[in-house]
Coordinates of C-alpha atoms and ligand atoms in Angstrom, one line a residue:
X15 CA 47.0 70.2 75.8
X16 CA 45.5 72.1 78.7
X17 CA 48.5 74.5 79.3
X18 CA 48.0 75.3 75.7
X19 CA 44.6 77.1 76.5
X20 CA 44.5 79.8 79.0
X21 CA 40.8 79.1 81.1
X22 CA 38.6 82.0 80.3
X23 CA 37.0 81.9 83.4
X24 CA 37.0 79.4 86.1
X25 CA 40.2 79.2 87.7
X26 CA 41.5 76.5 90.0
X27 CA 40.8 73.2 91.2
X28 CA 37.0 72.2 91.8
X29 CA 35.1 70.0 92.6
X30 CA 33.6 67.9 89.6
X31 CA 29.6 69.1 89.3
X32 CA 31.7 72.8 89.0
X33 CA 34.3 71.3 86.3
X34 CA 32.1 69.8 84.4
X35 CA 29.4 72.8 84.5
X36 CA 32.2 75.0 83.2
X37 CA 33.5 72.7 80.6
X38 CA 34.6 74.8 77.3
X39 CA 35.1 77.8 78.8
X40 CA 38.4 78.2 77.3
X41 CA 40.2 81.1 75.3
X42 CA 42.4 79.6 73.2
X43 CA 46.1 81.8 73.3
X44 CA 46.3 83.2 69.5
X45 CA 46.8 80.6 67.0
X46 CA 47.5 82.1 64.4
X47 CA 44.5 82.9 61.7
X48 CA 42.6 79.3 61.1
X49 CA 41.7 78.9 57.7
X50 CA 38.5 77.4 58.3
X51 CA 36.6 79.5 60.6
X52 CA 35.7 77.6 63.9
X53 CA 31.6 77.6 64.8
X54 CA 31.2 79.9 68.3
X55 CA 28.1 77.9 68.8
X56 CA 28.0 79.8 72.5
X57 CA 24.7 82.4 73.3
X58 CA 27.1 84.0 75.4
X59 CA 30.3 85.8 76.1
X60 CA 31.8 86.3 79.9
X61 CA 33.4 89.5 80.5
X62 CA 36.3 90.6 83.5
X63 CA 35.2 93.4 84.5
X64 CA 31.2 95.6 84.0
X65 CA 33.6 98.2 82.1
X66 CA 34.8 96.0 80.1
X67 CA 31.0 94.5 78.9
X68 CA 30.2 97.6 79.2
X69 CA 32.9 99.3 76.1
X70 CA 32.1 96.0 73.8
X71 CA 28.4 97.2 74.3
X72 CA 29.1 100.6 73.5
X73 CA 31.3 99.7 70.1
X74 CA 30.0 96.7 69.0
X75 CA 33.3 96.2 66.4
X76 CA 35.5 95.6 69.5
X77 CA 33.5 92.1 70.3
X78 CA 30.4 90.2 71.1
X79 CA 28.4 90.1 74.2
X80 CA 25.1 88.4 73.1
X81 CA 24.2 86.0 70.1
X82 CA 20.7 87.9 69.0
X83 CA 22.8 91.1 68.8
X84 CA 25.9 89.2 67.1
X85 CA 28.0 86.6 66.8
X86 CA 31.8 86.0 65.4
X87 CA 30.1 83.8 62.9
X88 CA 27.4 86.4 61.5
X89 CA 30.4 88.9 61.7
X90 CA 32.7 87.0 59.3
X91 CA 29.5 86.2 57.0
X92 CA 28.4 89.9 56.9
X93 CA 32.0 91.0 56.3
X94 CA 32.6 89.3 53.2
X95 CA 29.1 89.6 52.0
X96 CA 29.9 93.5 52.2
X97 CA 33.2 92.8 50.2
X98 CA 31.1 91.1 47.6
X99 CA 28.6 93.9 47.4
X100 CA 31.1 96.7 47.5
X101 CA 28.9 98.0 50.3
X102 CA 29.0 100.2 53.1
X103 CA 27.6 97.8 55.3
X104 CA 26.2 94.3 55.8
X105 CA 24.4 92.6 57.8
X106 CA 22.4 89.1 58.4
X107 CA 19.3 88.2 59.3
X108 CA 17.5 84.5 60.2
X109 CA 15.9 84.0 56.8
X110 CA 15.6 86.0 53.2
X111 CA 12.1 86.8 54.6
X112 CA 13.8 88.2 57.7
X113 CA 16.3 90.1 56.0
X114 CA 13.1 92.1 53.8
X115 CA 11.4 92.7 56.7
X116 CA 14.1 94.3 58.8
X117 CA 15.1 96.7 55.6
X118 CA 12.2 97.5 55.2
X119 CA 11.8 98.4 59.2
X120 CA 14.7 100.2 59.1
X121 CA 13.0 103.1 56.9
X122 CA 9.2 102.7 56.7
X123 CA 6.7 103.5 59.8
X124 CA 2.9 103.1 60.0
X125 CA 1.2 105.4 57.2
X126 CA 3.9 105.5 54.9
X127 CA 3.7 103.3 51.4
X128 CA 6.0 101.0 49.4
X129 CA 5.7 100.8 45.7
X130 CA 6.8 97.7 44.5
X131 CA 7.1 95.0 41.1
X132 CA 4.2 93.1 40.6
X133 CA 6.3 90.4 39.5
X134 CA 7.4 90.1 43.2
X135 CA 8.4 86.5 45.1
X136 CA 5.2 84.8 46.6
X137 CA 6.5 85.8 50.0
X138 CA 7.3 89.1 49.7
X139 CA 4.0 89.8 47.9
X140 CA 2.0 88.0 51.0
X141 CA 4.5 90.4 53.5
X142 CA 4.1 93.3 51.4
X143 CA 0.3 92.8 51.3
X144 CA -0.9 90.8 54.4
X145 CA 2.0 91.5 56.9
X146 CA 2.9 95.2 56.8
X147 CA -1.0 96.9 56.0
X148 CA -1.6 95.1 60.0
X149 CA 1.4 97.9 60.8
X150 CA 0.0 100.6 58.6
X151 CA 2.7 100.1 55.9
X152 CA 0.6 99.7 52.5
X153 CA 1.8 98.8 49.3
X154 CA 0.9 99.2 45.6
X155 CA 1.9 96.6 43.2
X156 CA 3.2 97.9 39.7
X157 CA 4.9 97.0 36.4
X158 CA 8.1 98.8 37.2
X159 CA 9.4 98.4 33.7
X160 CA 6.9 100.9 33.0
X161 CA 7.9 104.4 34.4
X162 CA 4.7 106.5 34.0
X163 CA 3.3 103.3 36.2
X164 CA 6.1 103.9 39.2
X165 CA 5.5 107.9 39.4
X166 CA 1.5 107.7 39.1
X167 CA 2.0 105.3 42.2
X168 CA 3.5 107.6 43.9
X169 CA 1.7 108.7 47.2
X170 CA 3.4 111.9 49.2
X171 CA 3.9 109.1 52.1
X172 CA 5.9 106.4 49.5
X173 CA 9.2 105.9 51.2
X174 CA 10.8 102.8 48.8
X175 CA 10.8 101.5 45.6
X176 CA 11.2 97.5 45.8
X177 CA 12.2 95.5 43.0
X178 CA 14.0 92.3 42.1
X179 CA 17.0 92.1 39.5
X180 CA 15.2 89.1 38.3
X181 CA 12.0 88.1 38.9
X182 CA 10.8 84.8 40.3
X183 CA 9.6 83.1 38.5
X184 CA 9.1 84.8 35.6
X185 CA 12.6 85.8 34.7
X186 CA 11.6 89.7 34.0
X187 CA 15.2 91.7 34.4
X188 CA 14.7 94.8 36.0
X189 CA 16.8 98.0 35.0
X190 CA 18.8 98.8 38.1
X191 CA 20.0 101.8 37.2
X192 CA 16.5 103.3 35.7
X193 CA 14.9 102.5 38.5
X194 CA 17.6 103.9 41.2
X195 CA 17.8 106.9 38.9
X196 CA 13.5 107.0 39.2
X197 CA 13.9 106.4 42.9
X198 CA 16.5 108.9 43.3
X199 CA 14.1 111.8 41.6
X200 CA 11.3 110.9 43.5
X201 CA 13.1 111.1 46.6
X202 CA 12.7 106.9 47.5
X203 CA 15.1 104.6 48.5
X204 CA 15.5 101.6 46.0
X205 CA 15.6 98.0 47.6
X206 CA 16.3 95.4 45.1
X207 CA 16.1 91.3 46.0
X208 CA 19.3 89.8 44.0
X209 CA 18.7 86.5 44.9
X210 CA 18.3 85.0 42.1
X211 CA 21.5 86.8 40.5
X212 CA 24.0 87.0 43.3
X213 CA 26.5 89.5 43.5
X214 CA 28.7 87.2 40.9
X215 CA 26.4 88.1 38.3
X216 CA 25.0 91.5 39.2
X217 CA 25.6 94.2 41.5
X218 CA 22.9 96.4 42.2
X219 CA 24.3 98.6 44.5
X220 CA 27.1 99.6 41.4
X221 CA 24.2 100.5 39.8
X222 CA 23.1 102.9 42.1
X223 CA 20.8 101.0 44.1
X224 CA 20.4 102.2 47.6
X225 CA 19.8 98.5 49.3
X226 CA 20.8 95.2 48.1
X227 CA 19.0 92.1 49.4
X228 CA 19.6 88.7 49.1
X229 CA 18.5 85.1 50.5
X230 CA 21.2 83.5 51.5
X231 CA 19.2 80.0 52.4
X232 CA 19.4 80.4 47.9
X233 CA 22.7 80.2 45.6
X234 CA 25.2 81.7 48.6
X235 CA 24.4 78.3 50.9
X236 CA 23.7 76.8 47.8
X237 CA 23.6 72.9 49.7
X238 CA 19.9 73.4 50.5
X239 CA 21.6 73.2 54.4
X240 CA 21.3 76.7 55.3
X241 CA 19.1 79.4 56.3
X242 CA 19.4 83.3 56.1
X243 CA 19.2 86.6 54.4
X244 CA 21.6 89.8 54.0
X245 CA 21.1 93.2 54.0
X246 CA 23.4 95.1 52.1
X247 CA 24.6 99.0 51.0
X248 CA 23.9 102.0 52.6
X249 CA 25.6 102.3 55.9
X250 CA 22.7 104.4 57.8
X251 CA 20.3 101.6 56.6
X252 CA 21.6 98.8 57.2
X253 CA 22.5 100.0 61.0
X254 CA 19.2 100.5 61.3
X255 CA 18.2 97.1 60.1
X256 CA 20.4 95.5 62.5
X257 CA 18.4 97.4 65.4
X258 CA 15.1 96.3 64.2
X259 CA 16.8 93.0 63.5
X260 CA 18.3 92.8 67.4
X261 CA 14.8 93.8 68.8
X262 CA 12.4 91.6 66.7
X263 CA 14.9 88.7 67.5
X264 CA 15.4 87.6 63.3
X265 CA 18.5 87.0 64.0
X266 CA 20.8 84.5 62.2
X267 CA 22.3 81.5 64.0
X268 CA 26.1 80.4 64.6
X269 CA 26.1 77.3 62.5
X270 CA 23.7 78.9 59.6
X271 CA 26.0 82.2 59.6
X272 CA 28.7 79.6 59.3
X273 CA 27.5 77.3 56.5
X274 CA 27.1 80.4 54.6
X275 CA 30.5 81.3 54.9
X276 CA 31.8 78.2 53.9
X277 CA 29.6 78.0 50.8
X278 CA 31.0 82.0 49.8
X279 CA 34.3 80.4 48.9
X280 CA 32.9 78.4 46.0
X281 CA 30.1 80.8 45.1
X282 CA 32.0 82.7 42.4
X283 CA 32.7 79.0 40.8
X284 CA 29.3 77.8 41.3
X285 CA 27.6 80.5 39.8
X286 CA 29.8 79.7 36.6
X287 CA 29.1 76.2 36.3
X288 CA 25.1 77.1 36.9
X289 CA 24.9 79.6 34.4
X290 CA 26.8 77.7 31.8
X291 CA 24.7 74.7 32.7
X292 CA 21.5 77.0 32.5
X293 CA 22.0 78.6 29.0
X294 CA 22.7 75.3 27.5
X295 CA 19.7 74.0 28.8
X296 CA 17.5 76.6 28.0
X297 CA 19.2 76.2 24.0
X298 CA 17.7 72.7 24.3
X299 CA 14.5 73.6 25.8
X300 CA 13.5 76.3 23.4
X301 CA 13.7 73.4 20.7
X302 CA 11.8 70.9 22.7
X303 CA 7.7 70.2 20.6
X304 CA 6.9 69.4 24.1
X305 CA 7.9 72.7 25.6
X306 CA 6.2 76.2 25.1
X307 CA 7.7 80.0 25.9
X308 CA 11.1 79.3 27.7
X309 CA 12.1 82.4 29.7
X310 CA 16.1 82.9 30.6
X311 CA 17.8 86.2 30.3
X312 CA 20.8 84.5 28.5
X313 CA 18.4 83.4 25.6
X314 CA 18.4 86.4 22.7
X315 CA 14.4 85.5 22.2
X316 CA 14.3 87.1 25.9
X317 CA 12.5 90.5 25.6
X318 CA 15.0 92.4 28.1
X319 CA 18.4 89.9 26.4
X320 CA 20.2 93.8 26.1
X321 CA 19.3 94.9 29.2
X322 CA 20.5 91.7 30.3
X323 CA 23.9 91.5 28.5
X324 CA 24.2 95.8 30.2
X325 CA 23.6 94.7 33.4
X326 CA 25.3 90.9 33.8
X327 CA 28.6 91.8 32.0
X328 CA 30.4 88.3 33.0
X329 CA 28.2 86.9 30.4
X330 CA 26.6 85.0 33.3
X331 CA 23.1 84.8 34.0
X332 CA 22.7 82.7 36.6
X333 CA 21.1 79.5 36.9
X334 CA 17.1 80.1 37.0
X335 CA 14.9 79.8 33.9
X336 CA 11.3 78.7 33.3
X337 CA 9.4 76.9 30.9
X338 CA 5.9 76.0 30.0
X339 CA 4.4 72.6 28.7
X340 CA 3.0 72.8 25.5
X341 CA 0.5 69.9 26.5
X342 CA -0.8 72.0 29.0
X343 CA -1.5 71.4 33.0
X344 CA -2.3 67.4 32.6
X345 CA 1.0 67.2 31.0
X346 CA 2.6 68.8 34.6
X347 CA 2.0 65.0 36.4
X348 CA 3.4 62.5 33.4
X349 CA 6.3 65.2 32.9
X350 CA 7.5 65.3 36.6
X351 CA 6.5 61.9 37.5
X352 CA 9.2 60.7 35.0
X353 CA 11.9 62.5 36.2
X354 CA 14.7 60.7 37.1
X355 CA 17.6 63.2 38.1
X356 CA 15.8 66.4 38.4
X357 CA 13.9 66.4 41.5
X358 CA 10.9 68.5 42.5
X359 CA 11.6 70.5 45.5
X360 CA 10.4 73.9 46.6
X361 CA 12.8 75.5 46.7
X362 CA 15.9 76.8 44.3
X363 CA 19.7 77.0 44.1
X364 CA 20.5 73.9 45.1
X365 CA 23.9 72.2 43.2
X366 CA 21.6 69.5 41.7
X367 CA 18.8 70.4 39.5
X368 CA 15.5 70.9 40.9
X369 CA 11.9 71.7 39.5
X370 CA 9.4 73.7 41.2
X371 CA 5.4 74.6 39.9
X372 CA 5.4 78.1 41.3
X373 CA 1.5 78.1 41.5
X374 CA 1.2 75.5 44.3
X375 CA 4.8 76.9 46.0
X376 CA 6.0 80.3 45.8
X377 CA 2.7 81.9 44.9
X378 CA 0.3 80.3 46.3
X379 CA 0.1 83.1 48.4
X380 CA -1.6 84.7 45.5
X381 CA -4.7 84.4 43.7
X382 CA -5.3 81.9 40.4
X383 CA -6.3 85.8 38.9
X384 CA -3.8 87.8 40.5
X385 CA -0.8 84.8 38.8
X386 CA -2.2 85.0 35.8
X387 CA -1.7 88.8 35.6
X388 CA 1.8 88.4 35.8
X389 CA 2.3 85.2 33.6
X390 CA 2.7 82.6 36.3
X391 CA 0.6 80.3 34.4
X392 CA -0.7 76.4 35.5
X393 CA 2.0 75.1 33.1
X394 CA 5.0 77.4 34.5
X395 CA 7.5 75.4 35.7
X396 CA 10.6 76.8 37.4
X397 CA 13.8 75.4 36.8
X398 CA 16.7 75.5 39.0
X399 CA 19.9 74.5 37.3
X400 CA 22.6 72.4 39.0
X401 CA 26.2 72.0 38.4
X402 CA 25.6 68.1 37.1
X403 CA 27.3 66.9 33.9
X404 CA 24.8 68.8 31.4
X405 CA 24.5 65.4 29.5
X406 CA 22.4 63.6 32.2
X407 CA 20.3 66.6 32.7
X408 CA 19.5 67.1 29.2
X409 CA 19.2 62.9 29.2
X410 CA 16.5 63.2 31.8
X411 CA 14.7 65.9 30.4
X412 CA 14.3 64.2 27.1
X413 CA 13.5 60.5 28.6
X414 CA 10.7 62.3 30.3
X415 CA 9.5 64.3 27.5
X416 CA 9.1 61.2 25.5
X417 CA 6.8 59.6 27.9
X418 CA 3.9 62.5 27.4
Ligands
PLP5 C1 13.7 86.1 45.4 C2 13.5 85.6 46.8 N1 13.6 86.4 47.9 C3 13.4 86.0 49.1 C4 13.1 84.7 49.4 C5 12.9 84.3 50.9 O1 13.9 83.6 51.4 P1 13.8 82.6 52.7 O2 13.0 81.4 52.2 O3 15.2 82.3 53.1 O4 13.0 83.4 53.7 C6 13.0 83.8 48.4 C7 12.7 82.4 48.7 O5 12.5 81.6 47.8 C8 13.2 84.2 47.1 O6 13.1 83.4 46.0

């Protein structure tokens, strides 16, 4: 096998502490194009010569030198990610958090202002209002349906208008191209989180939006094994959110970068089976005694269903809804104790269903006052549908409901 590889670097006989202190360092001769990409789990590249390191510094397309700056794996993520997006640019960060925070380093300084949907992720909101103001980066929080809201917010210093296509948990669907438009006059760049969508269901940068955003660790790992976030669209942007991504080290890792790749290749039919899964449980739901509002874009009783039906044009909506217990916040215990299949996890996207109380996990972060002025009441409950057989989850759901 070993004439098969030229060695990389070490050349020659040694003696065994050098051989096996150099093990690996191998460049395999071309093979061909593999179709599973290999995991460079290596910090590091060696180089012949200082001009050589020297150009791959200089144009970063022509190689890698150093894994915080980028790796072959992050490369092949970022790439297709791009392709998905139809965007300029791509690139990946450690975490969804990390891929927020570097967009928005890539255009805000200290004294300028964001204005952004009150209906917000947990985290954001706690970045957005505990994080940045330590930089000088404040933020006012706003119903952006509501356009007299976004320009009376505006401050002479407000840089970006941040908004999500849907909003967790409480399912509000933004309008992507009002709001690019309403950036776009007011001279703001628009950043919107599609996590919960995914570019199989909508693409905000088609609809003029400056900045895509996703977490990856969400429906594009999709396994609950994978960390990360993206940046997406607007070439200038996004190199600058690689910069502040290089220096504040948020960099995503080989294997993460990796899993992520391997779970884009079944993201398109995922995404079906979830939303198909989603809309037929959300039928059954909004039937249930035991169940109050139920909130999924796909359902016609959804206030923004049109907006919906504009913006997802696949028909898909993806694979989050919500729902409230009619009996209340002592029915939350009985309900999820009796769960059999559904499992309650913290998290969303996963191929098997999973439950989530968005009070005690993704806004926590925020005041009992502050969640109920956007709906997220006691009784929410988040729901994350898998790609099961829809019989057992609609089985569980009604075993359970029978024990309240
Ligand atoms: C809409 C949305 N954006 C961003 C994030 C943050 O992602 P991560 O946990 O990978 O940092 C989450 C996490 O739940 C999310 O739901």
């Amino acid at each position: 096998m070993l004439n098969e590889m030229d060695p990389a670097s070490l050349q020659g006989t040694h003696r065994p502490a050098t051989e096996a202190a150099h093990a690996g360092e191998i460049a395999p001769r071309d093979l061909g194009t593999s179709v599973a990409q290999p995991i460079y789990q290596t910090t590091v590249h060696s180089f012949k010569s200082l001009k050589e390191l020297d150009r791959v510094q200089t144009n970063p397309d022509e190689g890698w030198f150093y894994y915080r700056n980028a790796s072959p794996n992050r490369t092949a993520f970022e790439t297709t990610m791009a392709r998905l997006e139809e965007a300029e640019a791509a690139v990946a960060a450690g975490s969804g958090m990390g891929a927020i925070f570097i967009a928005l380093s890539a255009v805000l300084k200290s004294g300028d202002h964001i204005i952004a949907d009150e209906k917000i992720y947990g985290g954001t909101f706690g970045l957005l209002t505990q994080q940045l103001p330590k930089f000088g980066i404040e933020t006012t929080l706003v119903n952006t349906a509501d356009e007299l809201a976004v320009r009376a917010a505006r401050r002479p210093t407000t840089r970006v208008l941040y908004f999500e296509t849907l909003t967790n948990p409480t399912m509000q669907v933004s309008d992507v191209p009002a709001l690019a438009d309403l950036a776009r006059q007011l001279n703001l760049y628009s950043f919107v989180d599609a996590t919960f969508s995914t570019p199989v269901v909508c693409r905000p940068l088609q609809w003029g939006a400056d900045i895509v955003l996703h977490a990856s660790t969400k429906y594009i790992g999709g396994h609950s094994d994978a960390f990360g976030g993206i940046v997406a669209g607007r070439a200038d942007i996004v190199k600058a959110a690689d910069l502040a991504g290089r220096m504040m080290g948020v960099t995503q890792g080989a294997f993460d970068a990796w899993l992520n790749v391997r779970s884009l290749k079944t993201l398109p039919l995922r995404m079906t089976a979830h939303s198909q899964n989603a809309l037929k449980v959300a039928e059954w739901l909004e039937k249930q005694p035991a169940v109050g509002k139920v909130l999924y874009p796909g359902l016609p009783s959804h206030p923004q269903h049109e907006l919906a039906r504009k913006l997802m044009p696949t028909g898909l909506y993806g694979g989050m809804l919500a729902f409230e217990l009619a009996g209340g916040p002592q029915a939350l215990d009985p309900f999820i104790g009796a769960l059999k299949v559904v499992q309650l996890v913290p998290s969303l996207a996963d191929v098997t269903t999973t439950l989530s109380h968005p009070g005690l996990t993704s806004h926590r972060s925020l005041s009992a006052e502050q969640r109920a002025n956007i709906g997220v009441k006691d009784e929410l409950l988040r729901l994350s549908v898998g790609i099961e057989d829809l019989a057992d989850i609609l089985d569980d759901f009604e075993q359970a409901f029978r024990q309240l």
